[in-house]
Coordinates of C-alpha atoms in Angstrom, one line a residue:
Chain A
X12 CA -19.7 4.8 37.0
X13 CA -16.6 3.4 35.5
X14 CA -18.3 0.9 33.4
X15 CA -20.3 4.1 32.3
X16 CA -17.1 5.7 31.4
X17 CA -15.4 3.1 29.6
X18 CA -18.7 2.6 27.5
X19 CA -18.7 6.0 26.7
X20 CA -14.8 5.3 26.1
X21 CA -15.8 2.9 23.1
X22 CA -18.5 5.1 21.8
X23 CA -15.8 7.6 21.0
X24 CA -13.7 5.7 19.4
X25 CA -17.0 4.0 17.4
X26 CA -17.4 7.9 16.6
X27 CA -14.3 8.8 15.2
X28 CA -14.1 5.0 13.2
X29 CA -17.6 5.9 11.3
X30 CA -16.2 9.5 10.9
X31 CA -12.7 8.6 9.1
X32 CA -14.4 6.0 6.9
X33 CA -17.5 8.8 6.2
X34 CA -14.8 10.4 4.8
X35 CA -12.9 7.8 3.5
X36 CA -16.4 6.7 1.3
X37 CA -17.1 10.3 0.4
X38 CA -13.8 10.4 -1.3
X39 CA -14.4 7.3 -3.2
X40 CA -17.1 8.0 -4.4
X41 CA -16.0 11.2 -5.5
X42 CA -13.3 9.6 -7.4
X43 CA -15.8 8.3 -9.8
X44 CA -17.9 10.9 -10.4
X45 CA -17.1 11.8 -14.3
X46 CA -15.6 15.5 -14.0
X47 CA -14.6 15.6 -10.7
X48 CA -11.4 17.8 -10.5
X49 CA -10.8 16.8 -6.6
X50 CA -7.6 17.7 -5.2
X51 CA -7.3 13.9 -4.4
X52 CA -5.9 12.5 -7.1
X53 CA -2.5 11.9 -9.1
X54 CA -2.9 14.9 -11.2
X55 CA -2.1 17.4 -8.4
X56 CA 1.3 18.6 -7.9
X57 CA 3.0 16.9 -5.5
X58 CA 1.6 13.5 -6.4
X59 CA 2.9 14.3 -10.4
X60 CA 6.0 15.2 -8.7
X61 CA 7.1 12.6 -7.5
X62 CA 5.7 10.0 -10.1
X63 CA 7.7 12.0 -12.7
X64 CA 10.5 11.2 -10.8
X65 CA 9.6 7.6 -11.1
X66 CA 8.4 7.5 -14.7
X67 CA 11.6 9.1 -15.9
X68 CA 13.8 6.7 -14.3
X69 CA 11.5 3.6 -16.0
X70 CA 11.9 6.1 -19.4
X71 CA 15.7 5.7 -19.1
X72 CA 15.1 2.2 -18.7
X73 CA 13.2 1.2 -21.3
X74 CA 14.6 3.7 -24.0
X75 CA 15.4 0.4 -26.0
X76 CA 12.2 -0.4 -26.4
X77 CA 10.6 3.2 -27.0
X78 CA 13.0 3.9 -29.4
X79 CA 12.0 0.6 -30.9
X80 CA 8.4 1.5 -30.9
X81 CA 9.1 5.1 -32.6
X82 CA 11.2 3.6 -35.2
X83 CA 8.4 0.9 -36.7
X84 CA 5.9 3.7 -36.7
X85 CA 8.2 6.1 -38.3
X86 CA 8.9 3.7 -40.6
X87 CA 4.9 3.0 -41.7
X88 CA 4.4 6.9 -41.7
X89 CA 7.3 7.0 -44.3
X90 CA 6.2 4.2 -46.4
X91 CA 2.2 5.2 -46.3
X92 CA 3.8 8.9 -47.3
X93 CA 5.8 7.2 -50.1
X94 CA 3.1 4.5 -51.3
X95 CA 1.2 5.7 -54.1
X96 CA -1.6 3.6 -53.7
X97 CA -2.0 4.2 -50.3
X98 CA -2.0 7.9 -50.8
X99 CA -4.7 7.5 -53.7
X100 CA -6.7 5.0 -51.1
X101 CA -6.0 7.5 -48.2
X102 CA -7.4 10.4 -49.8
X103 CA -10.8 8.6 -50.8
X104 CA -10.9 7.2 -47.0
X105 CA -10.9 10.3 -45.2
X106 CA -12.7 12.7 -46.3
X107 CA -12.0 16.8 -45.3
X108 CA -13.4 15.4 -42.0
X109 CA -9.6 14.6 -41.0
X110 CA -8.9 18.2 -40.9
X111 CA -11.3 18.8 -37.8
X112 CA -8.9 16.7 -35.6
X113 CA -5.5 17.8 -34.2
X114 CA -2.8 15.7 -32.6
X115 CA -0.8 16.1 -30.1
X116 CA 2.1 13.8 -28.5
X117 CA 2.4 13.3 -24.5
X118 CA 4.5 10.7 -22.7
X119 CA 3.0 8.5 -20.2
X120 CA 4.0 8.8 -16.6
X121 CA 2.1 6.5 -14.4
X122 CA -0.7 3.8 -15.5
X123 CA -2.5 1.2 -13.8
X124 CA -3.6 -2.5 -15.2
X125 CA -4.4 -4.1 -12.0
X126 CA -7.4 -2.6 -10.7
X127 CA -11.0 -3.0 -11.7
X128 CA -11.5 0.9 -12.7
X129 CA -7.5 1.9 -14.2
X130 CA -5.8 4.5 -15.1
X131 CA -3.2 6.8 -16.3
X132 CA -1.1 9.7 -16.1
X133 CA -0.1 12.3 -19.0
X134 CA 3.0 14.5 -18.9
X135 CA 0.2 17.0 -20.3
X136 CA -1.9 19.4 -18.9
X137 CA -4.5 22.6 -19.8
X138 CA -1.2 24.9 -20.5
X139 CA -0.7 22.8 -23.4
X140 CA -4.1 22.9 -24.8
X141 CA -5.5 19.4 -23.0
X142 CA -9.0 19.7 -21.6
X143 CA -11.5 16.7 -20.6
X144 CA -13.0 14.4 -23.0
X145 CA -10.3 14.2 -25.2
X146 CA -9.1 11.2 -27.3
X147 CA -6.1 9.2 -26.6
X148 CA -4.8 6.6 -28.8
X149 CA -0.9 5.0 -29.3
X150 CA 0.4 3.7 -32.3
X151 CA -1.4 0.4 -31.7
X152 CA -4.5 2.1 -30.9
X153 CA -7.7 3.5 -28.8
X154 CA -6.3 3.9 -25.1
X155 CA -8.6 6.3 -23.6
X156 CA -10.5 9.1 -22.5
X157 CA -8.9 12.3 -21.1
X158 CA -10.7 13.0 -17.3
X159 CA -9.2 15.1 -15.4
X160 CA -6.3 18.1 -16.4
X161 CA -4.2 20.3 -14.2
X162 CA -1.9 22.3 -15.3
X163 CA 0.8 20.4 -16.9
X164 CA -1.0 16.7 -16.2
X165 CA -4.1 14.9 -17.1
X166 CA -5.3 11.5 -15.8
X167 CA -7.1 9.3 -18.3
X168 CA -9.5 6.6 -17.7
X169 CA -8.2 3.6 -19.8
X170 CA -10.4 0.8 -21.7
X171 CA -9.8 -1.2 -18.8
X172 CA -12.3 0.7 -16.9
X173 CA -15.7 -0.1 -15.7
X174 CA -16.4 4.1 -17.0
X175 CA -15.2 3.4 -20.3
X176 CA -17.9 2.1 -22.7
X177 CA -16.8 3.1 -26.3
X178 CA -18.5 2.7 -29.4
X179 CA -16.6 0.4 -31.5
X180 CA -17.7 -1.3 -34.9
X181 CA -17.1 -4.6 -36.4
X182 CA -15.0 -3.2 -39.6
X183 CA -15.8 -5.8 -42.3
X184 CA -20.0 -5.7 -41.6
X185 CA -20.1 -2.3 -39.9
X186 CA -22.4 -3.0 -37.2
X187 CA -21.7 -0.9 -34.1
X188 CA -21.4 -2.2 -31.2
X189 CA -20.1 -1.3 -27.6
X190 CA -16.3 -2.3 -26.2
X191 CA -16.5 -2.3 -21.9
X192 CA -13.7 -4.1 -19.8
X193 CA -15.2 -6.9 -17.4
X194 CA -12.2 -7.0 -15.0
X195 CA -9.6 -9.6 -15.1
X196 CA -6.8 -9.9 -18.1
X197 CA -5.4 -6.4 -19.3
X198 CA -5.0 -7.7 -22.8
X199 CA -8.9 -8.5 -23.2
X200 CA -11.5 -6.5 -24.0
X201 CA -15.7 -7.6 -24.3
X202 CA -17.3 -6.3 -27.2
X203 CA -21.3 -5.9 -26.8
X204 CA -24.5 -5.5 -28.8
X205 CA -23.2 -7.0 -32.1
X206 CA -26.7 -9.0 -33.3
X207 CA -26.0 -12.7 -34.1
X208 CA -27.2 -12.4 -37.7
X209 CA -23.9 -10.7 -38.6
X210 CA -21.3 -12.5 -39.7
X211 CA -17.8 -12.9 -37.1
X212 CA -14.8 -14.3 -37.5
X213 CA -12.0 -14.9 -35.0
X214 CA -9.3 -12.2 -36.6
X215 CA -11.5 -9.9 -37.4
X216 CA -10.5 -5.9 -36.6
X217 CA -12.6 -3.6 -34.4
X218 CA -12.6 -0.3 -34.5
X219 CA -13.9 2.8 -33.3
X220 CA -17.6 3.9 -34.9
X221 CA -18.0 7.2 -36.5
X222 CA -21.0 7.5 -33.4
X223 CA -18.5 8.5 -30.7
X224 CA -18.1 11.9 -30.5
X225 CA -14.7 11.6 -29.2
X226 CA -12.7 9.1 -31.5
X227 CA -12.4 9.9 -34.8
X228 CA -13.3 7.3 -36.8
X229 CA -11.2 3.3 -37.9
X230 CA -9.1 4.1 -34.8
X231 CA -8.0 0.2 -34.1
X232 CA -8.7 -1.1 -30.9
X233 CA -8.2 -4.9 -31.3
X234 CA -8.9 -8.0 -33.0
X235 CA -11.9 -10.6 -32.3
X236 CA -10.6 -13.6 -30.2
X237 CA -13.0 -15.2 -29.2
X238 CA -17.1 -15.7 -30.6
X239 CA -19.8 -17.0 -28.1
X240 CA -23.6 -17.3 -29.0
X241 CA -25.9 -18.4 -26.0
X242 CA -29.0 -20.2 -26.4
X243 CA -31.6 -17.3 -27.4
X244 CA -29.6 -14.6 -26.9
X245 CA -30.2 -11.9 -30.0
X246 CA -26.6 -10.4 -29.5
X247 CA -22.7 -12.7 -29.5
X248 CA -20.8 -12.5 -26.5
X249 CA -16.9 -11.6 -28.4
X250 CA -13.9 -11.4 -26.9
X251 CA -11.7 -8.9 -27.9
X252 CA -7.8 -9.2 -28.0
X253 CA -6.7 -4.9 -27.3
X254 CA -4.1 -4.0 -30.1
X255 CA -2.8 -1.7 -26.8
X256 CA -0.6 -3.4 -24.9
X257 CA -1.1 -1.3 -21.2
X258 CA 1.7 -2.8 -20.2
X259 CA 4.3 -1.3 -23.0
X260 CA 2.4 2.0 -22.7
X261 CA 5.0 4.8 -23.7
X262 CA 4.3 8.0 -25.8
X263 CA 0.8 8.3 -26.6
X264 CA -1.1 10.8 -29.2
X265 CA -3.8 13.3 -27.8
X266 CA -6.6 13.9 -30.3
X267 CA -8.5 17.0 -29.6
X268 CA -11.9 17.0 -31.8
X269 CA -12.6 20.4 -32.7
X270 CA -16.3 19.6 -33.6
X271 CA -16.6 18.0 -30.4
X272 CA -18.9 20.8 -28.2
X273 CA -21.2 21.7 -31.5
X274 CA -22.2 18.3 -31.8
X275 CA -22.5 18.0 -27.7
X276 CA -24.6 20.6 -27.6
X277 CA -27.3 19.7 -30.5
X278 CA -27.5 16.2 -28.9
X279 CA -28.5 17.8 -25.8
X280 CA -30.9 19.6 -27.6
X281 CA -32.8 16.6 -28.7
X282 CA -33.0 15.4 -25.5
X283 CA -34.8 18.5 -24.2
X284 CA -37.2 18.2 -27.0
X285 CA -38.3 15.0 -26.3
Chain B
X11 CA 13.1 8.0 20.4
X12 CA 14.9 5.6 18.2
X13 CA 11.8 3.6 18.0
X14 CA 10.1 6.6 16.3
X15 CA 12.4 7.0 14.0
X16 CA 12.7 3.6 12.7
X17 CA 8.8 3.4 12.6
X18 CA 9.0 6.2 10.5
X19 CA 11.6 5.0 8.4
X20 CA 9.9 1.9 7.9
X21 CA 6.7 3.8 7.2
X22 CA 8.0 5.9 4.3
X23 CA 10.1 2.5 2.9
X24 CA 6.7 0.9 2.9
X25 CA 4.7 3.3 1.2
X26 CA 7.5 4.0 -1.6
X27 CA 7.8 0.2 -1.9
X28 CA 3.6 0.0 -2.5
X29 CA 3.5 3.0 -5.0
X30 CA 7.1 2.5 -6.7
X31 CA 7.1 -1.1 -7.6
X32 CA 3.9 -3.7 -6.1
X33 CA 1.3 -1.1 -7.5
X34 CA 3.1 -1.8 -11.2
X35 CA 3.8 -5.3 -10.5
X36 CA 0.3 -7.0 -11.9
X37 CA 1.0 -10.3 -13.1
X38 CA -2.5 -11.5 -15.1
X39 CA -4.2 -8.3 -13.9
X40 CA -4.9 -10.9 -10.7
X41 CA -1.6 -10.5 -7.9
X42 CA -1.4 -7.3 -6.9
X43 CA -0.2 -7.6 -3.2
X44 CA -0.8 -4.6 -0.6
X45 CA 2.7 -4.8 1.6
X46 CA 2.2 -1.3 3.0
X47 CA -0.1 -2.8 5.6
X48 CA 2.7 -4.1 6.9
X49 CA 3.5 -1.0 8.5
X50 CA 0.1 -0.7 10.0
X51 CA 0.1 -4.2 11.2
X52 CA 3.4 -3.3 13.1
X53 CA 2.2 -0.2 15.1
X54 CA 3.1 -0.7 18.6
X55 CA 0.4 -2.8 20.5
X56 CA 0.2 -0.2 23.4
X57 CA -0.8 2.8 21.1
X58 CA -3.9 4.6 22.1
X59 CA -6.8 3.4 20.1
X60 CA -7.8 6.4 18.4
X61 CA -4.5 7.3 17.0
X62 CA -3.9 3.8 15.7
X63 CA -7.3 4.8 13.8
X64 CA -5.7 7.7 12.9
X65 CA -2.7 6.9 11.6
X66 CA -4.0 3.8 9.8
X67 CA -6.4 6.2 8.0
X68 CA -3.7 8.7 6.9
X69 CA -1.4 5.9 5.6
X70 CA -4.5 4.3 3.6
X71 CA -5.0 7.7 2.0
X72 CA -1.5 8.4 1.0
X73 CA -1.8 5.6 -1.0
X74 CA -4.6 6.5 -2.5
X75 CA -3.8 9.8 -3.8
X76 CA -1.2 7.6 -5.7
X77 CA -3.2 5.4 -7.1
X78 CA -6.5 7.5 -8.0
X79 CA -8.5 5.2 -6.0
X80 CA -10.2 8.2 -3.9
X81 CA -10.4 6.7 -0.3
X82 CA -10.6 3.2 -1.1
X83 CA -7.5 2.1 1.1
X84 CA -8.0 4.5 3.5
X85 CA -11.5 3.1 4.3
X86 CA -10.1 -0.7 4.4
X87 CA -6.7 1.1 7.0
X88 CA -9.3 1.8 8.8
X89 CA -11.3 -0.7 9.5
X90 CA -8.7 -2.5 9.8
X91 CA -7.1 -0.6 12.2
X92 CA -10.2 -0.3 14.0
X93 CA -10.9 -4.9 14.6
X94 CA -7.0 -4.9 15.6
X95 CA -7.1 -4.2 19.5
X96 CA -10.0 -6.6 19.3
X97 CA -8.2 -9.1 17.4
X98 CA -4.6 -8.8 19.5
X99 CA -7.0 -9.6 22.5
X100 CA -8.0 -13.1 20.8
X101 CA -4.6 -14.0 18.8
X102 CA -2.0 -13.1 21.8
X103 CA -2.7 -15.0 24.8
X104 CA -3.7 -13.6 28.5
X105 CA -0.5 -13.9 30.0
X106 CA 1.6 -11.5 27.5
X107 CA -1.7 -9.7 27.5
X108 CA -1.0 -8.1 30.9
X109 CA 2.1 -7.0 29.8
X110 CA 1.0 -5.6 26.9
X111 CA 2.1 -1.8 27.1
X112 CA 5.5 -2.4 26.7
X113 CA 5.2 -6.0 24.4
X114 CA 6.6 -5.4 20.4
X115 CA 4.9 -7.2 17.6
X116 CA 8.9 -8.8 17.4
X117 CA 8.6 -10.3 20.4
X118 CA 5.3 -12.1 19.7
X119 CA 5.6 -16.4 18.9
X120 CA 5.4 -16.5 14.8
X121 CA 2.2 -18.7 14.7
X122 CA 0.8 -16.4 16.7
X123 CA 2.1 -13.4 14.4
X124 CA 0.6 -15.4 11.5
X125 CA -2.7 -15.7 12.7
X126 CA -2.8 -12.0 14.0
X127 CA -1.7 -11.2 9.9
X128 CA -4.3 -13.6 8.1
X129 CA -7.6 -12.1 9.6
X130 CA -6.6 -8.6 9.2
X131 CA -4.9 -8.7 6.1
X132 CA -8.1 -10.7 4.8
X133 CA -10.6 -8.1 6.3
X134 CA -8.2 -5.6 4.6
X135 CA -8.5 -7.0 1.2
X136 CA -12.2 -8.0 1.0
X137 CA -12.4 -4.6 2.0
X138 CA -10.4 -3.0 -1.1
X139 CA -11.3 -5.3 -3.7
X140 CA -15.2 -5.3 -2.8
X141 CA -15.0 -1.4 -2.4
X142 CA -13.2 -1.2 -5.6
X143 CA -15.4 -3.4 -7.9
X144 CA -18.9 -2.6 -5.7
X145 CA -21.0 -5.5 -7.7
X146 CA -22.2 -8.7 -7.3
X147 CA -22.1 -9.8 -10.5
X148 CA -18.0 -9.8 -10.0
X149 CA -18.2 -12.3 -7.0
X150 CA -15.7 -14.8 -7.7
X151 CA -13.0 -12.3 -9.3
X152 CA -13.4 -10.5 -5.9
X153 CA -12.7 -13.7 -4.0
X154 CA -10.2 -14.9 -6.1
X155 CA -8.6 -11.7 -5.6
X156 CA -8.6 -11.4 -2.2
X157 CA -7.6 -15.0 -1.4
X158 CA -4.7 -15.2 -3.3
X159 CA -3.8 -11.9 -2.7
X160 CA -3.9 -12.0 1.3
X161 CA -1.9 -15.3 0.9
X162 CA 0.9 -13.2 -1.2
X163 CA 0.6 -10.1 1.4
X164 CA 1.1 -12.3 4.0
X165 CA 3.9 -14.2 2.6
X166 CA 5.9 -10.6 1.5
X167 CA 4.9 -9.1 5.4
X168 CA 6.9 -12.6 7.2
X169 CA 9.4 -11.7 5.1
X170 CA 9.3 -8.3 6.2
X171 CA 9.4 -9.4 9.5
X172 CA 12.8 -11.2 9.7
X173 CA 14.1 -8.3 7.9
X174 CA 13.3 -6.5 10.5
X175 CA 14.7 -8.4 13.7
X176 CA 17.9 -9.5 11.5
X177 CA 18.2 -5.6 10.8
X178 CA 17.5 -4.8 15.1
X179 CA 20.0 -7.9 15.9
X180 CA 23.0 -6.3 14.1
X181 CA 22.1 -2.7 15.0

C-alpha cells in the first residue's frame, strides 16, 4: 500500500512538472508568433515601468555620447540643407515618393544583443500614432521592424533576429538580395541570394530594396566585409558589417509608410488569384 | 522567519541583478551568464517537491516577461527544479542525507556544492539556449554557449556563495 502511495506520490509531482512546462512551451511559442499582442512580454505596463526606470538612469549616463550622436547628424542635416549640389542631387533621387513616408523620433528603452531572436523596447506606443509593421532606422541605419504596441510602448524585432529577413540590395549593381542574422557577433549581418555573376567588393554599401514594403528605399544597413563563393554554389555567401551599432542604440526614427496597407492588400490579391 | 525574509531578499536581488545588468552585459554576443539560478539552486533542501517546482517556475517566468523570451526560462526553472531532489540524493552523501530536513545548502562541503551546481546549471543552460535557437543547424553555437556559459554561471554563483556566509557570519 505505501509503495502504492508514494508511486502515486511521484506521479503527481510528474503531473504538475509536464503541466508548468506545458505552459511554459505554450508561452514560447507564442512569443514568436508574428502579431501576438500577449500580455507576456516587455511592452505591458509594469514590465515598461520598471525598465524605464532603468533606461533613464543608463540615458543620464550616457548623455555624452547621445548628445555626441545628435550633434554629427545635426551637423550632416545642416550641411545636406546648405549644399547646393546635394540639394540638386537630392531632388532627382527621390522622387514625390518621399512624401508618402512620415518620421517620427522615439528613445530606446531596453534592447537585447545576446540572444539568438533580440529585441527592443520603444518609449512609443499606439497613442502616439505607432502600430505594427512599422520601420525603424537610427542615424546609422535599418534597425528594425515594429511588433508589438501598447499604449505608450512598442517592442521591435531587431536585424539580429532569426524573424527578421529584410530585403536589401547590393547599391552599386542593384541586385536584391536578402539580409538574415545567423546568431553569433551583433555587429555582423549575412547577406543572401546575391548570384555570383555580380560583381562584389569588400566595402561595398547595402541597402534596403525598393521591394520591402516597409523600408523606404537606400536606407543603409551596412557595408560588405567579407565575400565567399563555394564550389557550385549559384549565389556568394557575404558577410555584412551592420552600420547599427546595437550596442550604442539611443534615439531611433519611426517611419510609418502610408502606402503600406494598399500595397498589402493587392499583393494578397495575387495570391488568391493564383 | 528571518530565513524567509532573507530568501526573499536574495530572491528579488537576484532577479534585479539578471534583468538590470547580466541581461545587458553580452560580451561577443557569446557570455551571457544566468546568475538568477542562483537563487533557485539555494532553495532550502527540505522544501516540499512541488513547491520547489513551483517556485522555480514563477522565478523562470519573471525573467522572462523581461526579456521577451515567452517561457523560455521558465521551462529550463523547471526542469531544473524538477532533476534537483534527484540530483541532491546523488551529490550529498547518505549520512547528511538523513538529516536532510533541517541541512542548508551553506552547510554542505564546497566540492560537493560544486558538483551539485555544474549538472544543474548545465541542464539549465542546454535547456535555454537549445529552447531559444530550436535548430540543428546552430549545433556548435549552442554548445559553445552553454559550456562557457555554465562555467561563468558557476563561477559568479561560488561567488555568491561566500557572499552569503560572510554576510550570515557578521549578521
Amino acid at each position: 500500500m505505501g509503495t502504492i502511495v508514494r508511486f502515486l506520490y511521484r506521479l503527481r509531482l510528474f503531473f504538475l512538472f509536464v503541466l508548468l512546462e506545458t505552459v511554459a512551451i505554450v508561452l514560447t511559442i507564442q512569443q514568436s508568433a508574428y502579431h501576438q499582442a500577449s500580455f507576456f512580454n516587455s511592452s505591458n505596463a509594469v514590465a515598461s515601468g520598471i525598465y524605464k526606470k532603468i533606461a533613464d538612469a543608463h540615458y543620464y549616463i550616457s548623455l555624452r555620447s547621445a548628445n555626441d550622436s545628435l550633434a554629427t547628424e545635426n551637423a550632416r542635416l545642416l550641411s545636406m540643407l546648405y549644399s547646393d549640389t546635394l540639394a540638386i542631387t537630392d531632388s532627382m533621387k527621390f522622387p514625390s515618393d518621399v512624401l508618402s513616408y512620415s518620421f517620427q523620433s522615439a528613445r530606446v528603452i531596453n534592447n537585447t544583443t545576446a540572444f539568438r531572436n533580440n529585441f527592443l523596447t520603444l518609449n512609443r506606443g499606439s497613442l502616439q500614432g505607432v502600430r505594427p509593421r512599422m520601420a525603424v532606422v537610427s542615424a546609422q541605419g535599418a534597425v528594425g521592424i515594429v511588433k508589438d504596441v501598447s499604449d505608450n510602448y512598442a517592442t521591435v524585432i531587431s536585424l539580429l533576429n532569426k524573424n527578421a529577413r529584410i530585403s536589401a540590395k547590393h547599391t552599386k549593381s542593384q541586385t536584391t538580395g536578402t539580409i538574415i542574422w545567423q546568431g553569433g557577433s551583433y555587429q555582423f549581418a549575412e547577406l543572401i541570394e546575391i548570384p555570383i555573376h555580380v560583381k562584389l567588393k569588400v566595402g561595398d554599401s547595402i541597402t534596403t530594396s525598393s521591394y520591402s514594403n516597409i523600408f523606404p528605399e537606400d536606407i543603409f544597413i551596412g557595408k560588405v566585409s567579407k565575400v565567399e563563393k563555394t564550389d557550385g554554389a549559384s549565389t556568394y555567401e557575404i558577410k555584412v558589417k551592420l552600420g547599427v551599432d546595437y550596442k550604442q542604440l539611443t534615439f531611433v526614427n519611426l517611419i510609418d509608410h502610408h502606402g503600406q496597407l494598399e500595397r498589402d492588400s493587392l499583393e494578397t490579391k495575387l495570391n488568391f488569384n493564383e | 522567519m528571518n530565513d524567509l525574509i532573507k530568501h526573499i531578499v536574495r530572491w528579488l536581488f537576484l532577479v534585479l541583478l539578471q534583468i538590470g545588468i547580466f541581461n545587458n552585459i553580452e560580451l561577443a554576443g557569446l557570455f551571457n551568464p544566468f546568475v538568477y539560478v542562483f537563487a533557485i539552486l539555494v532553495f532550502p533542501l527540505g522544501m516540499p517537491r512541488s513547491l520547489l517546482l513551483i517556485l522555480a517556475f514563477i522565478t523562470g517566468l519573471t525573467i522572462d516577461i523581461f526579456s521577451n523570451t515567452g517561457g523560455l526560462h521558465a521551462a529550463a526553472s523547471t526542469l531544473l527544479a524538477f532533476i534537483r531532489p534527484w540530483w541532491v540524493g546523488i551529490t550529498i552523501p547518505r549520512t547528511n542525507y538523513d538529516e536532510l530536513q533541517n541541512i542548508r545548502i551553506k552547510d554542505i562541503e564546497f566540492g560537493q556544492f560544486i558538483t551539485y551546481t555544474v549538472l544543474l546549471v548545465g541542464v539549465h543552460h542546454l535547456t535555454l539556449f537549445w529552447g531559444e535557437s530550436m535548430s540543428w543547424s546552430d549545433f556548435w553555437l549552442i554548445t559553445g554557449k552553454t559550456i562557457i556559459n555554465t562555467l561563468l554561471t558557476v563561477v559568479l554563483v561560488v561567488a555568491f556563495r561566500y557572499f552569503d556566509f560572510s554576510s550570515s557570519k557578521t549578521a
